Coordinates of C-alpha atoms and ligand atoms in Angstrom, one line a residue:
M1 CA 17.5 43.8 -13.2
N2 CA 13.7 43.9 -13.1
T3 CA 12.7 42.5 -9.7
S4 CA 9.0 42.7 -9.9
K5 CA 6.7 39.8 -9.2
E6 CA 5.3 40.1 -12.7
Y7 CA 8.8 39.6 -14.1
A8 CA 9.2 36.5 -11.9
I9 CA 6.0 35.1 -13.3
S10 CA 7.0 35.8 -16.8
L11 CA 10.3 34.0 -16.3
D12 CA 8.4 31.0 -14.9
K13 CA 6.3 30.9 -18.1
L14 CA 9.4 30.8 -20.2
D15 CA 11.1 28.1 -18.1
I16 CA 11.8 25.0 -20.2
L17 CA 12.2 22.9 -17.0
K18 CA 8.9 23.9 -15.4
H19 CA 7.2 20.6 -16.0
F20 CA 9.6 18.8 -13.7
K21 CA 8.2 20.5 -10.6
D22 CA 5.1 18.2 -10.8
E23 CA 7.4 15.2 -10.6
F24 CA 8.4 16.1 -7.0
Y25 CA 6.7 16.0 -3.6
V26 CA 7.2 19.6 -2.8
P27 CA 6.1 20.2 0.9
R28 CA 2.6 21.7 0.9
D29 CA 2.4 25.5 1.5
K30 CA 6.2 25.7 1.8
I31 CA 9.0 27.1 -0.3
Y32 CA 11.8 24.6 -0.1
L33 CA 15.2 26.2 -0.5
D34 CA 17.2 23.4 1.0
G35 CA 17.6 21.0 -1.9
N36 CA 21.4 21.4 -1.6
S37 CA 21.2 19.7 1.9
L38 CA 18.5 17.1 1.2
G39 CA 16.9 17.0 -2.3
L40 CA 13.2 16.3 -2.5
L41 CA 11.6 12.9 -3.3
S42 CA 10.4 12.5 -6.9
K43 CA 7.6 10.2 -8.0
R44 CA 10.1 8.3 -10.2
S45 CA 12.4 7.6 -7.2
E46 CA 9.4 6.4 -5.2
K47 CA 8.4 4.1 -8.0
A48 CA 12.0 2.7 -8.3
V49 CA 12.1 1.9 -4.6
I50 CA 8.8 0.0 -4.9
E51 CA 10.2 -1.8 -7.9
I52 CA 13.3 -3.0 -6.0
L53 CA 11.1 -4.1 -3.1
N54 CA 8.8 -6.0 -5.5
A55 CA 11.9 -7.7 -7.1
W56 CA 12.8 -8.9 -3.6
K57 CA 9.2 -10.1 -3.0
Q58 CA 9.0 -11.9 -6.4
Y59 CA 12.4 -13.2 -7.0
A60 CA 14.1 -13.5 -3.6
I61 CA 17.7 -14.6 -4.1
D62 CA 17.2 -14.6 -7.9
G63 CA 16.8 -10.8 -7.7
W64 CA 20.5 -10.6 -8.1
T65 CA 20.2 -11.6 -11.8
E66 CA 16.5 -11.3 -12.6
G67 CA 13.9 -8.5 -12.9
N68 CA 14.2 -5.1 -14.6
Y69 CA 17.2 -4.0 -12.4
P70 CA 19.3 -7.1 -11.6
W71 CA 21.0 -6.2 -8.3
F72 CA 24.4 -7.7 -9.1
Y73 CA 24.9 -5.0 -11.8
L74 CA 23.0 -2.1 -10.4
S75 CA 25.9 -0.2 -8.9
E76 CA 27.6 -0.2 -12.3
E77 CA 24.4 0.7 -14.2
I78 CA 23.8 3.6 -11.9
G79 CA 27.4 4.6 -12.2
K80 CA 26.8 5.0 -16.0
L81 CA 24.1 7.6 -15.2
F82 CA 26.7 9.9 -13.5
A83 CA 28.6 10.1 -16.8
S84 CA 26.9 13.2 -18.3
L85 CA 26.9 14.9 -14.9
V86 CA 30.6 14.7 -14.3
G87 CA 32.0 14.3 -17.8
A88 CA 33.5 10.8 -17.5
K89 CA 33.4 7.4 -19.2
P90 CA 31.0 4.7 -17.8
E91 CA 33.9 2.5 -16.7
E92 CA 35.3 5.4 -14.6
L93 CA 32.2 5.5 -12.4
I94 CA 30.5 3.5 -9.7
A95 CA 27.7 4.1 -7.2
T96 CA 28.9 2.9 -3.9
G97 CA 29.5 3.8 -0.2
S98 CA 29.0 7.3 1.3
T99 CA 31.0 10.4 0.7
T100 CA 33.2 9.9 3.7
T101 CA 33.8 6.1 3.3
N102 CA 34.6 6.8 -0.4
L103 CA 37.2 9.3 0.6
H104 CA 38.7 6.8 3.0
Q105 CA 38.8 4.2 0.1
L106 CA 40.4 6.7 -2.3
L107 CA 43.0 7.9 0.2
A108 CA 43.8 4.2 1.0
S109 CA 44.2 3.7 -2.7
F110 CA 46.0 6.9 -3.8
Y111 CA 47.9 8.3 -0.8
H112 CA 51.3 6.6 -1.1
P113 CA 53.8 8.7 0.9
N114 CA 57.1 8.4 -0.7
G115 CA 60.5 10.0 0.0
R116 CA 59.9 13.7 0.6
K117 CA 56.3 13.5 -0.6
T118 CA 54.4 12.7 2.5
K119 CA 51.8 15.4 3.1
I120 CA 48.2 15.9 2.2
L121 CA 46.9 19.2 1.0
A122 CA 43.3 20.3 1.8
D123 CA 41.7 23.7 2.7
E124 CA 40.4 25.3 5.8
L125 CA 36.9 25.7 4.5
N126 CA 36.1 22.1 3.6
F127 CA 33.4 20.1 5.3
P128 CA 34.7 18.5 8.6
S129 CA 34.0 14.9 7.6
D130 CA 36.6 15.2 4.8
I131 CA 39.2 16.6 7.2
Y132 CA 38.5 13.9 9.8
A133 CA 38.9 11.2 7.1
I134 CA 42.2 12.8 6.0
K135 CA 43.5 13.0 9.6
S136 CA 42.6 9.4 10.3
Q137 CA 44.4 8.2 7.1
L138 CA 47.5 10.1 8.1
K139 CA 47.4 8.5 11.6
L140 CA 47.0 5.1 10.0
K141 CA 50.3 5.7 8.1
G142 CA 52.0 6.9 11.3
Y143 CA 52.0 10.6 10.5
A144 CA 51.0 13.4 12.8
P145 CA 48.1 15.4 11.3
D146 CA 49.5 18.6 12.8
E147 CA 52.5 18.3 10.5
H148 CA 51.3 16.3 7.6
L149 CA 47.9 18.0 6.9
V150 CA 48.4 21.3 5.1
Q151 CA 45.2 23.4 4.9
V152 CA 45.1 26.3 2.4
S153 CA 43.7 29.3 4.3
S154 CA 41.0 31.7 3.2
K155 CA 41.6 35.4 3.1
D156 CA 38.0 36.4 3.6
G157 CA 36.7 33.4 5.5
N158 CA 34.4 32.4 2.7
T159 CA 36.4 31.8 -0.5
L160 CA 39.7 30.4 -1.7
Q161 CA 42.1 31.8 -4.2
T162 CA 43.4 29.5 -6.9
D163 CA 46.8 31.0 -6.6
D164 CA 46.9 30.3 -2.8
I165 CA 46.0 26.7 -3.5
I166 CA 48.8 26.3 -6.1
Q167 CA 51.3 28.0 -3.9
A168 CA 50.6 25.5 -1.2
M169 CA 51.6 22.7 -3.6
T170 CA 55.1 22.4 -2.3
E171 CA 57.5 19.5 -2.9
D172 CA 56.4 17.6 0.2
I173 CA 52.7 17.3 -0.9
A174 CA 51.7 13.8 -2.1
I175 CA 48.0 14.3 -2.7
A176 CA 45.5 17.1 -2.6
I177 CA 41.8 16.8 -1.6
L178 CA 39.6 19.8 -2.4
P179 CA 35.9 20.5 -2.9
G180 CA 34.4 21.2 -6.3
V181 CA 32.0 23.7 -4.7
L182 CA 32.5 25.1 -1.2
Y183 CA 29.7 24.0 1.0
R184 CA 29.2 27.4 2.7
S185 CA 29.9 30.1 0.2
G186 CA 29.0 28.0 -2.9
Q187 CA 32.3 29.1 -4.6
I188 CA 33.3 26.9 -7.5
L189 CA 37.0 26.0 -7.6
D190 CA 38.9 26.0 -10.9
I191 CA 39.2 22.2 -11.0
E192 CA 41.0 22.3 -14.4
K193 CA 43.6 24.8 -13.4
I194 CA 44.2 23.2 -10.0
T195 CA 44.5 19.7 -11.5
K196 CA 47.0 20.9 -14.1
A197 CA 49.2 22.6 -11.5
A198 CA 49.0 19.6 -9.2
H199 CA 50.2 17.2 -12.0
E200 CA 53.0 19.5 -12.9
R201 CA 54.2 19.1 -9.4
G202 CA 53.7 15.3 -9.2
I203 CA 50.7 15.6 -6.9
I204 CA 47.6 13.4 -7.2
V205 CA 44.4 15.3 -6.9
G206 CA 40.9 14.4 -5.9
F207 CA 37.7 16.4 -5.6
D208 CA 34.7 16.2 -3.3
L209 CA 31.7 17.0 -5.6
C210 CA 29.0 16.9 -2.9
H211 CA 27.8 20.4 -3.7
S212 CA 28.7 20.5 -7.4
I213 CA 27.2 17.3 -8.8
G214 CA 23.7 17.9 -10.2
S215 CA 24.2 21.7 -9.9
I216 CA 27.0 22.5 -12.3
P217 CA 28.5 20.6 -15.3
H218 CA 32.0 19.0 -14.9
K219 CA 34.5 17.6 -17.4
L220 CA 36.6 15.4 -15.1
G221 CA 37.9 13.2 -18.0
K222 CA 39.0 16.2 -20.0
W223 CA 40.5 17.9 -17.0
E224 CA 42.3 14.6 -16.1
V225 CA 41.3 14.7 -12.5
D226 CA 42.7 11.6 -10.8
F227 CA 39.5 10.8 -8.8
A228 CA 36.4 12.4 -7.3
F229 CA 33.6 11.4 -4.9
W230 CA 30.2 12.7 -4.0
C231 CA 27.0 12.1 -2.1
T232 CA 23.7 11.7 -4.0
Y233 CA 21.2 13.1 -1.4
K234 CA 21.8 16.8 -2.1
H235 CA 21.3 18.1 -5.6
L236 CA 20.8 14.6 -7.0
N237 CA 17.6 13.9 -4.9
G238 CA 18.5 10.3 -4.0
G239 CA 17.0 10.5 -0.5
P240 CA 18.4 10.4 3.0
G241 CA 21.5 8.1 3.1
S242 CA 21.3 7.3 -0.6
V243 CA 24.4 5.5 -2.1
A244 CA 27.3 7.8 -3.1
G245 CA 29.5 7.9 -6.1
I246 CA 33.2 7.5 -7.2
Y247 CA 35.0 8.5 -10.3
V248 CA 38.5 7.2 -11.0
N249 CA 40.4 8.3 -14.1
E250 CA 40.8 5.4 -16.6
K251 CA 44.6 5.7 -16.3
H252 CA 44.3 4.4 -12.7
L253 CA 42.0 1.5 -13.4
G254 CA 43.0 -2.1 -13.0
R255 CA 45.0 -1.7 -9.8
E256 CA 44.0 -3.1 -6.5
P257 CA 41.9 -0.8 -4.2
G258 CA 43.4 0.3 -0.9
L259 CA 40.4 -1.3 0.9
A260 CA 39.5 -4.5 -0.8
G261 CA 36.4 -6.6 -0.5
W262 CA 34.7 -9.2 -2.7
F263 CA 32.7 -6.6 -4.6
S264 CA 36.1 -5.1 -5.7
S265 CA 36.3 -8.2 -7.9
A266 CA 36.0 -8.5 -11.7
K267 CA 32.3 -9.5 -12.0
D268 CA 33.0 -12.8 -13.8
K269 CA 35.5 -13.8 -11.1
Q270 CA 33.6 -12.9 -8.0
F271 CA 31.8 -16.1 -7.5
D272 CA 34.9 -18.2 -8.1
L273 CA 35.4 -17.3 -4.4
E274 CA 39.2 -17.4 -4.7
H275 CA 41.4 -15.9 -2.0
D276 CA 43.4 -13.9 -4.5
L277 CA 41.4 -10.9 -5.6
T278 CA 41.2 -10.2 -9.3
P279 CA 40.1 -6.5 -9.2
A280 CA 37.6 -5.2 -11.7
H281 CA 39.2 -3.2 -14.6
H282 CA 36.5 -0.6 -13.8
A283 CA 35.8 1.9 -11.0
G284 CA 33.7 -0.9 -9.6
A285 CA 37.0 -2.1 -8.1
F286 CA 36.6 0.6 -5.4
Q287 CA 33.5 -1.1 -4.0
I288 CA 34.0 -3.2 -0.9
G289 CA 31.0 -5.3 0.1
T290 CA 27.4 -6.0 -0.9
P291 CA 25.7 -2.9 -2.3
H292 CA 22.9 -1.2 -0.3
L293 CA 20.2 -1.9 -2.8
L294 CA 17.4 -0.2 -1.0
S295 CA 19.4 3.0 -0.9
L296 CA 20.5 2.7 -4.5
A297 CA 17.0 2.3 -5.8
P298 CA 15.9 6.0 -5.6
L299 CA 18.8 6.9 -7.9
I300 CA 17.2 4.9 -10.8
G301 CA 14.4 7.4 -10.8
S302 CA 16.2 10.6 -9.8
L303 CA 19.1 10.2 -12.3
E304 CA 16.7 9.5 -15.1
I305 CA 15.2 13.0 -14.5
F306 CA 18.7 14.5 -14.8
Q307 CA 19.3 12.7 -18.1
E308 CA 16.0 14.2 -19.5
A309 CA 16.5 17.7 -18.1
T310 CA 20.3 17.8 -18.9
I311 CA 22.8 19.4 -16.6
E312 CA 23.3 22.2 -19.1
S313 CA 19.7 23.3 -18.8
I314 CA 19.7 22.9 -15.1
R315 CA 22.8 25.1 -14.8
T316 CA 21.3 27.8 -17.1
K317 CA 18.2 28.0 -15.0
S318 CA 20.1 27.8 -11.7
L319 CA 22.2 30.8 -12.6
Q320 CA 19.1 32.7 -13.6
L321 CA 17.5 31.8 -10.2
T322 CA 20.5 32.8 -8.1
D323 CA 21.1 36.0 -10.2
Y324 CA 17.5 37.0 -9.6
L325 CA 17.7 36.1 -5.9
M326 CA 20.9 38.2 -5.4
A327 CA 19.3 41.1 -7.3
L328 CA 16.3 40.9 -5.0
I329 CA 18.4 40.7 -1.9
E330 CA 20.4 43.8 -2.9
K331 CA 17.2 45.7 -3.6
E332 CA 14.9 44.6 -0.8
L333 CA 17.2 43.9 2.1
H334 CA 19.4 46.9 1.8
G335 CA 20.3 48.3 5.3
Y336 CA 19.6 45.1 7.2
S337 CA 23.2 44.0 7.6
F338 CA 23.1 41.1 5.2
E339 CA 26.1 40.3 3.2
I340 CA 26.1 38.1 0.1
A341 CA 29.1 36.0 0.7
S342 CA 28.8 33.8 -2.5
P343 CA 30.8 34.8 -5.6
V344 CA 29.0 37.1 -8.0
D345 CA 30.6 36.0 -11.2
H346 CA 29.0 33.0 -13.0
A347 CA 32.2 31.1 -13.4
S348 CA 32.7 30.8 -9.7
R349 CA 29.1 30.6 -8.3
G350 CA 27.6 27.2 -7.6
G351 CA 24.0 26.4 -7.0
H352 CA 23.2 28.3 -3.9
V353 CA 23.5 31.8 -2.4
Y354 CA 25.2 32.3 0.9
L355 CA 24.1 35.2 3.1
T356 CA 25.8 36.1 6.3
H357 CA 24.2 38.0 9.2
P358 CA 25.0 38.2 12.9
S359 CA 21.5 36.9 13.7
A360 CA 21.6 34.2 11.0
A361 CA 20.3 31.4 13.3
S362 CA 17.3 33.4 14.5
I363 CA 16.5 34.5 11.0
C364 CA 16.5 30.9 9.8
K365 CA 14.1 30.0 12.5
A366 CA 11.8 32.9 11.6
L367 CA 11.9 31.9 7.9
K368 CA 11.0 28.3 8.8
N369 CA 8.0 29.5 10.8
N370 CA 6.9 31.5 7.8
G371 CA 7.1 28.5 5.5
I372 CA 10.4 29.2 3.9
I373 CA 13.0 26.3 4.3
P374 CA 16.5 27.7 4.3
D375 CA 19.6 26.1 5.8
F376 CA 21.6 27.6 8.6
R377 CA 25.4 27.0 8.7
A378 CA 27.4 28.0 11.7
P379 CA 28.6 30.4 12.6
N380 CA 26.5 33.1 10.8
G381 CA 25.4 31.8 7.4
I382 CA 22.1 31.3 5.6
R383 CA 22.2 29.1 2.6
L384 CA 19.4 29.6 0.1
A385 CA 19.2 27.1 -2.8
P386 CA 16.6 27.7 -5.4
V387 CA 16.7 24.4 -7.2
A388 CA 16.2 24.4 -11.0
L389 CA 14.1 21.2 -11.1
Y390 CA 11.5 22.2 -8.5
N391 CA 11.8 25.9 -7.6
T392 CA 10.2 28.8 -9.5
F393 CA 11.2 32.4 -9.9
E394 CA 8.0 33.3 -8.0
D395 CA 9.3 31.1 -5.1
V396 CA 12.4 33.3 -5.0
W397 CA 10.4 36.5 -5.2
Q398 CA 8.1 35.3 -2.4
S399 CA 11.0 34.2 -0.2
V400 CA 12.7 37.6 -0.3
Q401 CA 9.4 39.4 0.5
I402 CA 9.0 37.2 3.6
L403 CA 12.6 37.7 4.6
K404 CA 12.0 41.4 4.3
E405 CA 8.9 41.3 6.5
I406 CA 10.9 39.3 9.1
M407 CA 13.5 42.0 9.2
E408 CA 11.1 44.9 9.1
D409 CA 9.0 43.6 12.0
K410 CA 12.1 42.3 13.8
Q411 CA 10.2 39.0 14.0
Y412 CA 13.5 37.1 14.2
K413 CA 14.3 38.6 17.6
Q414 CA 11.8 36.2 19.2
Y415 CA 14.1 33.3 18.4
E416 CA 17.3 32.4 20.2
N417 CA 20.3 33.0 17.9
K418 CA 21.5 29.5 18.3
R419 CA 21.4 26.5 16.0
G420 CA 19.1 23.5 16.6
V421 CA 20.5 20.0 16.7
I422 CA 20.9 20.0 12.9
A423 CA 20.6 23.5 11.6
Ligands
PLP1 C1 27.5 16.6 2.6 C2 28.9 16.5 2.6 C3 29.6 15.4 3.1 C4 28.8 14.3 3.8 O1 29.5 13.1 4.0 P1 28.6 11.8 4.1 O2 29.6 10.7 4.2 O3 27.7 11.7 2.9 O4 27.8 11.9 5.3 C5 31.0 15.3 3.1 N1 31.7 16.3 2.5 C6 31.1 17.4 1.9 C7 31.9 18.4 1.3 C8 29.7 17.5 2.0 O5 29.1 18.6 1.5

């Protein structure tokens, strides 16, 4: 592959998504490669937050039903905007909770140990919060996590094999919780194949899409995934603590949620204030209490951008960006002990590149001091996420040049090889 700066500039000229960059507040004089941890603020999200504040100012209590975005229906309305990103029907989607609380809700709703089927299948590479939630749900049911949580192991420490996952689907597994894209290596799991194998074995299967939503397309409905959940502050640019999402396959709709609250109600029944819940025949039934309107608001703007850009175009550019980044790394950083630990093939590579290096923490600090914002992940990983909506090919070129200088001059040795509080 041509790795020259001129080539990068020529790719930027041809980029059909290039106009979106101006919609975002990109930190001045920095190259932001951390949009998979916290996406950037867009002007449309900022406007939407002000709009919701103004509705509060203008309508007070009547904001629930008045204004451009009546609050009572906003979680369902935003849910509809997830449809094209995950391949699901509007009624299968709701904006609610956080990733972890949604996993608690979904386990409370779908984990029904029965006879021999009592165990939960997960993997050893998943994000800790998911594992903590699974363990606490096991304990609530009176099961010891040591025995009842089965974690598929990784052969190389970075990726999982579909066959290993399927082999772990033994008779005693009731439910499987797996990521769509692994948060460190960025590997995409074969959701379709895993779901099919799970169903053949009578196992319910749910996916954590935190790192896949907004970076790759999904067809959850076609693949018949039972449920999925995700955050919206990574690739979806919803802002710190923005409201998360849930998908529940239509065949499961209409039942009572494991964790009920008055927002689980059918909308027309909610204000009857009866003590017997009539659950919504909609994924909205998995809501619990009053929605966090101020944290939903940014999604009005950010998801509109995704509708316009389309996830297919985002994915096409994202693969071009990571292909180019990997080619540059191979060419320019040869001999500096880096290893590309993300999958090379397009079918299994998500939206970021994962580099490992024994001095990863020091290198990340040096990059940050040079205006490149990466993401350190313990113990030895550097995540680099060139984001299709606001990064350029020139950003990628420039970042690798700076990384090369940091290695050539051994600049990174000035920094302690230890993570900060966050990364
Ligand atoms: C980011 C992330 C989370 C975060 O959970 P929150 O409840 O949103 O704090 C959970 N799981 C995975 C896989 C993640 O990537």
